[in-house]
Coordinates of C-alpha atoms in Angstrom, one line a residue:
M1 CA 109.2 101.9 117.5
C2 CA 111.0 98.9 116.0
G3 CA 111.0 96.0 113.6
I4 CA 110.0 92.6 114.8
V5 CA 110.2 89.0 113.5
A6 CA 108.9 85.9 115.2
I7 CA 108.9 82.3 113.9
H8 CA 106.9 79.7 115.8
D9 CA 107.4 76.0 114.9
P10 CA 107.0 73.1 117.3
V11 CA 108.9 70.8 114.8
T12 CA 112.1 72.7 114.0
T13 CA 114.0 75.9 114.8
H14 CA 114.4 78.7 112.2
A15 CA 117.2 81.0 113.7
E16 CA 119.0 81.4 110.3
L17 CA 115.8 82.4 108.5
G18 CA 114.8 84.7 111.4
H19 CA 118.1 86.6 111.2
Q20 CA 117.7 86.9 107.4
M21 CA 114.2 88.3 107.8
L22 CA 115.2 90.7 110.6
D23 CA 118.1 92.1 108.5
R24 CA 115.5 93.1 105.9
V25 CA 113.7 95.4 108.5
R26 CA 116.9 96.7 110.1
H27 CA 116.0 100.2 108.9
R28 CA 113.1 100.3 111.4
G29 CA 115.5 100.1 114.4
P30 CA 119.0 101.4 114.1
D31 CA 119.7 101.5 117.8
G32 CA 119.7 97.8 118.7
Y33 CA 119.5 94.2 117.4
G34 CA 118.5 91.3 119.6
S35 CA 117.2 87.7 119.2
R36 CA 116.3 84.8 121.4
T37 CA 114.8 81.3 121.0
V38 CA 112.1 80.8 123.6
G39 CA 110.5 77.4 123.6
D40 CA 109.2 76.7 120.1
T41 CA 109.6 80.4 119.0
W42 CA 112.4 82.4 117.6
L43 CA 112.1 86.1 118.5
G44 CA 114.0 88.9 116.7
H45 CA 113.9 92.7 117.3
T46 CA 115.6 95.7 115.8
R47 CA 115.2 98.7 118.1
L48 CA 114.5 102.4 117.7
A49 CA 115.1 103.5 121.3
I50 CA 112.5 105.9 122.6
V51 CA 111.6 105.0 126.2
D52 CA 113.9 103.5 128.8
L53 CA 117.0 103.9 126.7
A54 CA 119.2 102.0 129.1
D55 CA 117.1 98.9 129.9
G56 CA 114.5 98.6 127.1
D57 CA 116.4 96.3 124.8
Q58 CA 114.4 93.4 123.4
P59 CA 113.5 90.6 123.5
L60 CA 112.3 91.7 126.9
G61 CA 111.7 89.0 129.6
S62 CA 109.6 88.5 132.7
D63 CA 110.6 86.7 135.9
D64 CA 108.4 83.7 135.0
G65 CA 109.9 83.1 131.5
H66 CA 107.7 85.1 129.1
W67 CA 109.5 87.1 126.4
V68 CA 108.2 89.8 124.1
V69 CA 109.3 91.5 120.9
A70 CA 107.1 94.6 120.4
N71 CA 106.8 97.4 117.8
G72 CA 105.0 100.6 118.8
E73 CA 104.2 102.6 122.0
I74 CA 101.9 101.9 124.9
Y75 CA 101.0 105.4 126.0
N76 CA 99.2 104.5 129.2
H77 CA 101.9 102.1 130.4
S78 CA 102.5 104.2 133.6
D79 CA 98.8 103.9 134.5
L80 CA 98.7 100.2 133.8
R81 CA 101.7 99.6 136.1
E82 CA 99.7 100.6 139.2
D83 CA 97.1 97.9 138.8
A84 CA 98.9 95.2 136.9
G85 CA 99.7 92.7 139.7
Y86 CA 103.0 92.1 137.9
A87 CA 106.6 92.9 139.0
F88 CA 107.9 95.2 136.3
R89 CA 111.6 95.0 135.6
T90 CA 112.1 98.0 133.4
R91 CA 110.6 101.4 132.6
S92 CA 109.9 100.2 129.0
D93 CA 106.3 100.8 127.8
S94 CA 106.6 97.4 125.9
E95 CA 106.7 95.6 129.3
A96 CA 103.0 96.7 129.7
A97 CA 102.3 94.7 126.5
L98 CA 104.2 91.7 128.0
A99 CA 102.2 92.0 131.3
A100 CA 98.9 92.1 129.4
A101 CA 99.7 89.1 127.2
R102 CA 101.0 87.1 130.2
S103 CA 97.8 87.6 132.1
G104 CA 95.9 85.7 129.4
S105 CA 93.0 88.2 129.6
D106 CA 91.5 89.9 126.5
D107 CA 90.3 92.7 128.9
D108 CA 94.0 93.4 129.7
L109 CA 94.9 93.5 126.0
A110 CA 91.9 95.8 125.4
E111 CA 93.2 98.3 128.0
L112 CA 96.5 98.9 126.1
R113 CA 96.2 102.4 124.8
G114 CA 98.5 103.0 121.9
M115 CA 99.9 101.6 118.7
F116 CA 101.4 98.2 118.8
A117 CA 102.2 94.8 117.2
F118 CA 103.9 92.2 119.4
V119 CA 104.6 88.5 119.9
V120 CA 105.0 86.9 123.3
A121 CA 106.5 83.4 123.8
H122 CA 107.2 81.1 126.8
A123 CA 109.6 78.2 127.3
D124 CA 106.6 75.9 127.5
G125 CA 105.9 76.4 123.8
T126 CA 103.0 78.9 124.2
V127 CA 102.9 82.0 122.0
L128 CA 100.6 84.9 121.5
A129 CA 100.5 87.7 118.8
A130 CA 98.5 90.9 118.9
R131 CA 98.0 94.1 116.9
D132 CA 96.4 97.4 117.9
P133 CA 92.7 97.9 116.9
L134 CA 93.4 100.6 114.3
G135 CA 96.4 98.8 112.8
V136 CA 98.6 101.8 113.3
K137 CA 101.6 99.5 113.5
P138 CA 102.0 96.9 110.8
L139 CA 102.1 93.1 111.2
Y140 CA 102.2 90.4 108.5
W141 CA 102.1 86.7 109.0
V142 CA 102.3 83.4 107.1
R143 CA 101.2 79.9 108.1
D144 CA 103.1 77.2 106.3
G145 CA 102.8 73.6 107.6
S146 CA 104.0 73.6 111.2
M147 CA 105.6 77.1 110.9
T148 CA 103.9 80.4 111.7
A149 CA 106.0 83.5 111.0
F150 CA 105.4 87.2 111.7
A151 CA 107.2 90.3 110.6
S152 CA 106.7 94.1 110.5
E153 CA 106.9 94.4 106.7
L154 CA 106.0 92.2 103.8
G155 CA 109.5 92.6 102.4
A156 CA 110.9 90.8 105.4
F157 CA 109.7 87.5 104.0
D158 CA 111.5 85.4 101.4
P159 CA 110.3 85.8 97.8
Q160 CA 109.1 82.2 97.8
T161 CA 107.1 82.8 100.9
R162 CA 105.4 86.1 100.0
P163 CA 102.6 84.5 97.9
H164 CA 101.3 83.0 101.1
V165 CA 101.7 86.1 103.4
E166 CA 98.6 87.8 104.8
E167 CA 98.1 90.9 106.8
F168 CA 97.5 90.2 110.5
P169 CA 94.1 91.8 111.3
P170 CA 93.9 94.9 113.6
G171 CA 92.3 94.4 117.0
F172 CA 92.9 90.6 117.0
R173 CA 95.2 88.3 118.9
W174 CA 96.3 84.8 118.0
S175 CA 97.6 81.7 119.7
P176 CA 97.9 78.1 118.3
E177 CA 95.3 76.9 120.8
S178 CA 92.6 79.5 120.3
G179 CA 93.3 80.8 116.8
L180 CA 92.3 84.4 115.9
A181 CA 90.0 86.3 118.2
R182 CA 89.1 89.9 118.5
F183 CA 90.0 91.7 121.7
R184 CA 88.8 95.2 121.0
D185 CA 86.3 96.6 118.5
L186 CA 86.5 100.2 117.1
R187 CA 82.7 100.5 117.0
T188 CA 80.6 101.8 119.9
D189 CA 76.9 102.2 120.5
V190 CA 77.2 104.6 123.5
A191 CA 74.5 107.3 123.6
P192 CA 75.1 110.4 121.5
V193 CA 76.5 113.6 122.9
E194 CA 73.6 115.7 124.1
S195 CA 74.6 119.2 122.9
R196 CA 76.9 120.8 120.3
D197 CA 78.7 122.7 123.1
D198 CA 79.3 119.4 125.0
A199 CA 80.7 118.0 121.8
I200 CA 83.1 120.9 121.3
A201 CA 84.3 120.7 124.9
A202 CA 84.8 116.9 124.7
I203 CA 86.7 117.2 121.4
R204 CA 89.1 119.8 122.9
S205 CA 89.6 117.8 126.1
S206 CA 90.1 114.4 124.4
F207 CA 92.5 115.8 121.8
V208 CA 94.6 117.7 124.3
D209 CA 95.0 114.5 126.4
S210 CA 95.8 112.5 123.3
V211 CA 98.6 114.9 122.1
R212 CA 100.0 115.0 125.6
Y213 CA 100.1 111.2 125.9
R214 CA 102.1 111.2 122.6
M215 CA 104.7 113.6 123.8
M216 CA 105.9 110.8 126.0
G217 CA 109.5 109.7 125.6
D218 CA 113.1 110.0 126.6
V219 CA 114.1 111.6 123.2
P220 CA 113.2 114.8 121.4
V221 CA 109.7 114.9 119.8
G222 CA 108.8 117.0 116.8
V223 CA 105.8 117.6 114.5
F224 CA 105.1 117.3 110.8
L225 CA 103.6 120.6 109.8
S226 CA 101.7 121.1 106.5
G227 CA 100.1 124.3 107.5
G228 CA 96.6 122.6 107.2
L229 CA 94.2 122.5 110.1
D230 CA 95.0 119.0 111.5
S231 CA 98.8 119.2 111.8
S232 CA 98.5 122.9 113.0
L233 CA 96.3 121.8 115.8
V234 CA 98.7 119.1 116.8
A235 CA 101.5 121.7 116.9
A236 CA 99.4 124.2 118.8
V237 CA 98.7 121.7 121.6
M238 CA 102.4 120.6 121.7
A239 CA 103.5 124.2 121.9
R240 CA 101.1 125.0 124.8
Y241 CA 102.1 121.9 126.9
A242 CA 105.7 121.4 126.1
D243 CA 108.2 121.1 128.9
P244 CA 110.6 124.1 128.5
S245 CA 113.5 122.1 130.0
R246 CA 113.4 119.8 127.0
G247 CA 114.1 122.5 124.5
P248 CA 112.0 123.9 121.6
I249 CA 109.4 122.0 119.6
H250 CA 110.9 121.2 116.2
S251 CA 108.5 121.4 113.2
F252 CA 109.1 120.0 109.7
A253 CA 107.5 121.0 106.4
A254 CA 108.2 119.9 102.8
G255 CA 107.1 121.1 99.4
T256 CA 108.1 122.6 96.1
K257 CA 109.6 126.1 96.2
D258 CA 106.3 128.0 95.8
S259 CA 103.9 125.5 97.4
T260 CA 101.1 126.7 99.6
D261 CA 101.9 124.2 102.4
L262 CA 105.4 125.7 102.9
A263 CA 104.0 129.2 103.3
A264 CA 101.2 128.2 105.7
A265 CA 103.6 126.0 107.8
R266 CA 106.0 129.0 108.2
R267 CA 103.1 131.1 109.5
V268 CA 102.0 128.5 112.0
A269 CA 105.6 127.9 113.2
D270 CA 106.2 131.6 113.6
H271 CA 103.0 132.1 115.5
L272 CA 103.7 129.2 117.9
G273 CA 107.4 129.8 118.4
L274 CA 108.5 126.5 116.9
E275 CA 112.0 125.7 115.6
H276 CA 111.1 125.2 112.0
H277 CA 112.8 123.1 109.3
E278 CA 112.0 122.9 105.6
R279 CA 112.7 120.4 102.8
V280 CA 112.3 122.1 99.4
F281 CA 112.4 119.6 96.5
G282 CA 112.3 119.7 92.7
P283 CA 111.2 117.4 89.9
D284 CA 114.5 115.6 89.5
E285 CA 114.5 114.7 93.2
V286 CA 111.0 113.4 93.0
V287 CA 111.6 111.1 90.0
A288 CA 114.9 109.8 91.6
V289 CA 113.2 108.9 94.9
L290 CA 110.0 107.4 93.6
P291 CA 111.2 103.7 93.5
D292 CA 112.4 104.0 97.1
V293 CA 109.1 105.5 98.2
V294 CA 106.9 102.9 96.4
G295 CA 109.1 100.1 97.7
C296 CA 109.1 101.2 101.3
M297 CA 105.4 101.9 101.3
E298 CA 104.6 98.6 99.6
S299 CA 101.8 100.3 97.7
Y300 CA 101.3 101.8 94.2
E301 CA 98.1 103.8 94.9
P302 CA 98.8 107.2 93.2
S303 CA 97.4 109.5 96.0
L304 CA 99.4 107.6 98.6
V305 CA 102.6 107.9 96.5
R306 CA 102.0 111.6 95.9
S307 CA 101.7 112.3 99.6
G308 CA 104.4 109.7 100.4
V309 CA 107.2 111.4 98.5
P310 CA 107.1 114.7 100.5
N311 CA 106.7 112.7 103.7
Y312 CA 109.6 110.5 102.8
L313 CA 111.9 113.5 102.1
L314 CA 110.5 115.1 105.3
S315 CA 111.3 112.0 107.4
E316 CA 114.8 112.0 106.0
L317 CA 115.2 115.6 107.2
A318 CA 113.5 115.1 110.6
S319 CA 115.5 112.0 111.5
T320 CA 118.6 114.1 111.7
T321 CA 117.1 116.2 114.6
V322 CA 114.4 114.1 116.4
K323 CA 113.4 110.4 116.8
V324 CA 109.6 111.0 117.1
V325 CA 107.2 113.1 115.2
L326 CA 103.4 113.7 115.7
T327 CA 101.2 113.9 112.6
G328 CA 97.7 114.9 111.7
E329 CA 96.4 111.6 110.2
G330 CA 92.8 110.6 111.0
A331 CA 91.0 113.9 111.5
D332 CA 89.2 113.8 108.1
E333 CA 87.9 110.3 108.7
L334 CA 86.6 111.2 112.2
F335 CA 85.1 114.5 111.3
A336 CA 84.0 114.2 107.7
G337 CA 86.8 116.4 106.2
Y338 CA 86.7 115.2 102.6
D339 CA 84.7 117.0 100.0
H340 CA 83.3 113.8 98.5
L341 CA 81.5 112.9 101.8
R342 CA 79.1 115.9 101.3
A343 CA 77.3 113.9 98.7
I344 CA 76.6 110.9 100.8
D345 CA 73.2 110.4 102.4
H346 CA 73.2 111.3 106.1
E347 CA 72.1 107.9 107.2
Q348 CA 74.9 106.3 105.3
L349 CA 77.6 108.8 106.2
A350 CA 78.1 107.6 109.8
E351 CA 78.8 104.1 108.5
E352 CA 81.0 105.4 105.8
L353 CA 83.1 107.3 108.3
I354 CA 83.7 104.3 110.6
R355 CA 84.5 102.1 107.6
S356 CA 87.1 104.7 106.5
V357 CA 88.7 104.7 109.9
E358 CA 88.8 100.9 109.9
G359 CA 90.5 101.0 106.5
L360 CA 93.2 103.4 107.4
H361 CA 95.7 100.7 108.2
N362 CA 95.8 99.9 104.4
L363 CA 96.1 103.5 103.4
N364 CA 97.3 106.6 105.2
L365 CA 98.6 104.7 108.2
Q366 CA 100.6 102.4 106.0
R367 CA 102.2 105.3 104.2
C368 CA 102.8 107.1 107.5
D369 CA 104.5 104.1 109.1
R370 CA 106.7 103.1 106.2
V371 CA 108.1 106.4 105.0
T372 CA 109.0 107.4 108.6
M373 CA 110.5 104.0 109.6
A374 CA 112.5 103.9 106.4
H375 CA 114.6 106.6 108.1
G376 CA 114.4 105.2 111.7
L377 CA 111.8 107.8 112.7
E378 CA 108.7 107.1 114.8
A379 CA 105.4 108.7 113.8
R380 CA 102.5 109.1 116.3
V381 CA 98.9 109.9 115.3
P382 CA 97.0 111.7 118.1
F383 CA 93.7 112.1 116.2
L384 CA 93.4 108.3 116.3
D385 CA 93.5 107.8 120.0
R386 CA 90.7 105.4 120.9
S387 CA 89.0 108.1 123.0
L388 CA 88.6 110.3 120.0
V389 CA 87.5 107.4 117.7
Y390 CA 84.7 106.6 120.2
L391 CA 83.8 110.2 120.8
A392 CA 83.5 110.9 117.0
Q393 CA 80.9 108.1 116.7
R394 CA 78.8 109.7 119.5
I395 CA 78.6 113.1 117.7
P396 CA 75.4 113.4 115.5
I397 CA 76.3 113.3 111.9
E398 CA 74.5 116.7 111.2
W399 CA 77.0 118.4 113.5
K400 CA 79.9 117.2 111.3
L401 CA 78.6 118.7 108.1
P402 CA 79.8 122.1 106.9
R403 CA 78.2 125.0 108.8
E404 CA 80.5 127.9 109.8
R405 CA 81.8 129.6 106.7
G406 CA 80.8 126.5 104.7
Q407 CA 84.0 124.8 105.9
E408 CA 84.3 121.1 106.7
K409 CA 85.3 120.0 110.3
A410 CA 83.7 123.1 111.8
L411 CA 83.3 121.4 115.2
L412 CA 87.1 120.8 115.3
R413 CA 87.8 124.4 114.3
E414 CA 85.4 125.8 116.9
A415 CA 87.0 123.6 119.6
F416 CA 90.3 125.4 119.2
A417 CA 89.2 128.9 118.5
G418 CA 92.0 131.3 119.6
W419 CA 94.7 128.6 119.5
L420 CA 95.8 129.5 115.9
P421 CA 95.5 132.6 113.7
D422 CA 92.0 132.7 112.2
D423 CA 93.2 132.4 108.6
I424 CA 95.0 129.1 109.5
L425 CA 92.1 127.8 111.7
W426 CA 89.7 128.3 108.8
R427 CA 92.1 127.5 105.9
P428 CA 90.4 125.4 103.2
K429 CA 91.5 121.9 103.0
E430 CA 94.1 120.7 100.4
Q431 CA 95.3 117.2 99.9
F432 CA 98.9 116.9 101.0
G433 CA 100.0 116.0 97.5
D434 CA 98.4 119.1 96.2
G435 CA 99.4 121.6 98.8
S436 CA 103.0 120.3 98.8
G437 CA 103.2 120.7 95.0
M438 CA 103.6 117.0 94.3
A439 CA 100.5 116.7 92.2
D440 CA 101.7 119.4 89.8
V441 CA 105.2 117.8 89.6
M442 CA 103.7 114.4 88.7
Q443 CA 101.4 115.7 86.1
R444 CA 104.4 117.2 84.4
E445 CA 106.8 114.2 85.0
A446 CA 104.4 111.3 84.2
Y447 CA 106.1 110.8 80.7
R448 CA 109.5 110.5 82.4
V449 CA 108.4 107.7 84.7
A450 CA 106.2 105.8 82.2
A451 CA 107.4 106.7 78.7
D452 CA 105.2 104.1 76.9
R453 CA 103.6 105.5 73.7
D454 CA 100.4 103.5 74.3
W455 CA 100.5 103.1 78.1
Q456 CA 96.8 102.1 78.3
A457 CA 97.6 98.9 76.5
V458 CA 100.3 98.0 79.0
R459 CA 99.6 96.0 82.2
V460 CA 101.7 94.6 85.0
A461 CA 100.8 90.9 85.5
G462 CA 98.6 90.3 88.5
L463 CA 97.6 94.0 88.9
P464 CA 94.5 95.9 87.7
A465 CA 94.6 97.9 84.6
P466 CA 96.4 101.2 85.4
R467 CA 94.1 104.3 85.5
S468 CA 96.9 106.6 84.4
R469 CA 100.4 106.7 83.0
E470 CA 101.6 107.7 86.5
E471 CA 99.9 104.6 88.1
L472 CA 101.5 102.3 85.6
A473 CA 104.9 103.6 86.7
Y474 CA 104.2 103.0 90.3
Q475 CA 102.8 99.5 89.5
R476 CA 106.1 98.6 87.9
M477 CA 108.1 99.8 90.9
F478 CA 105.8 97.9 93.2
A479 CA 106.2 94.7 91.3
D480 CA 110.0 95.1 91.3
H481 CA 109.9 95.5 95.1
L482 CA 107.9 92.2 95.4
E483 CA 110.0 90.3 92.9
G484 CA 109.2 86.6 93.0
V485 CA 105.6 86.9 94.0
H486 CA 103.2 85.0 91.7
P487 CA 101.1 87.4 89.6
R488 CA 97.8 86.0 90.8
V489 CA 98.6 87.1 94.4
L490 CA 100.6 90.2 93.7
G491 CA 97.4 92.3 93.6
R492 CA 96.5 91.3 97.2
F493 CA 99.3 93.7 98.4
A494 CA 98.3 96.7 96.4
T495 CA 97.2 98.6 99.5
A496 CA 98.2 96.0 102.2

């Protein structure tokens, strides 16, 4: 996991600008800093060392003069090496991205299994950029005259440039010659699973494989544990398949003193034999850290901020012990875990679920990436492996609706019967901001963060009317972070 910057310009070089931009995402990679001009492209990389600690520094080059800067992880890089027809020079998983881009084949890009955003350049002036199909890893870009610039975060760009910045679309690649083109779609029309028992078995097998892939690395790997179903299942699989020689699995939980999440997480950790860590926070800490959270997330959406604060504090804690954590993002979108989905017509629900998965890069995945990388910590999301995304679409929608005990995600719970205590396996869902105690804190503290007597009459230029006093406060923090952006375009980055 890293921060990347790339500036392509056939007319002039931009090394000074590149270094300025790279310095602004230095928090994403505290272990290394490298740059190189390759043909018409300046490449910059700030590294969080996870795989091939000795030889994985970037920009990373090939024997024939291609160079890459990459952010993310390619989990199947070992499998791809066997059939690549390419002489690998390192053990770095990022070299699999370099090999795929060098081949010029969209099929090779589509075979990359993981989370990634990368730019590859050659001395002959060619360049290619690509982002993973779910957009787990962020990438922004701007095209200004002869210059095309890329960066991992919006804040990397100069204030005068930000009004023109766009999000690079997930699942696409770009080159000056061919423009934007999709190399992998999230949607599938493969035949439905034939029986409920087959669906349960396939869910269990696919999820176990996905978690095991994401335990890859040459550094300690931990888990964010809320005590809810999704993160508890991640922890259960990790505990079952952990390599004892690498030490215990570390789990991390955050919340207010009496929050339900902390109590449930302790129970899961005790049951699984994890080395558990807690971050207990109070109202003063929440109010103090809010500007940092809104700024690093580059979003003011209240539900994201409420969940972002505990995760931000949790990341700060975890980064002192591990460099990688697995999280439970994505399960609700795949298996209809939200209460509001129950009211949607069955024929429309399948489309709503895939649309919600496609939109995660602007919501939960954005929050997950930013709050962890603010502390040089890599977050991995096993529920969003492509095998599970495709499998979920093959499961008839009726099987995803509440059945056993009236609980959502019954299929997922049934798939792991016996892996967790029954009260945890069937624990009712709470939003992370609720279970951690953040929602209660912000209801009490809203007057401190937005003290306006008539807050409903106050608006931040360029943004929608705030729906609450709390949202107004976050909008102000968001605008401060993006200082210099023209009001008419500020709203484009509300959830981008």
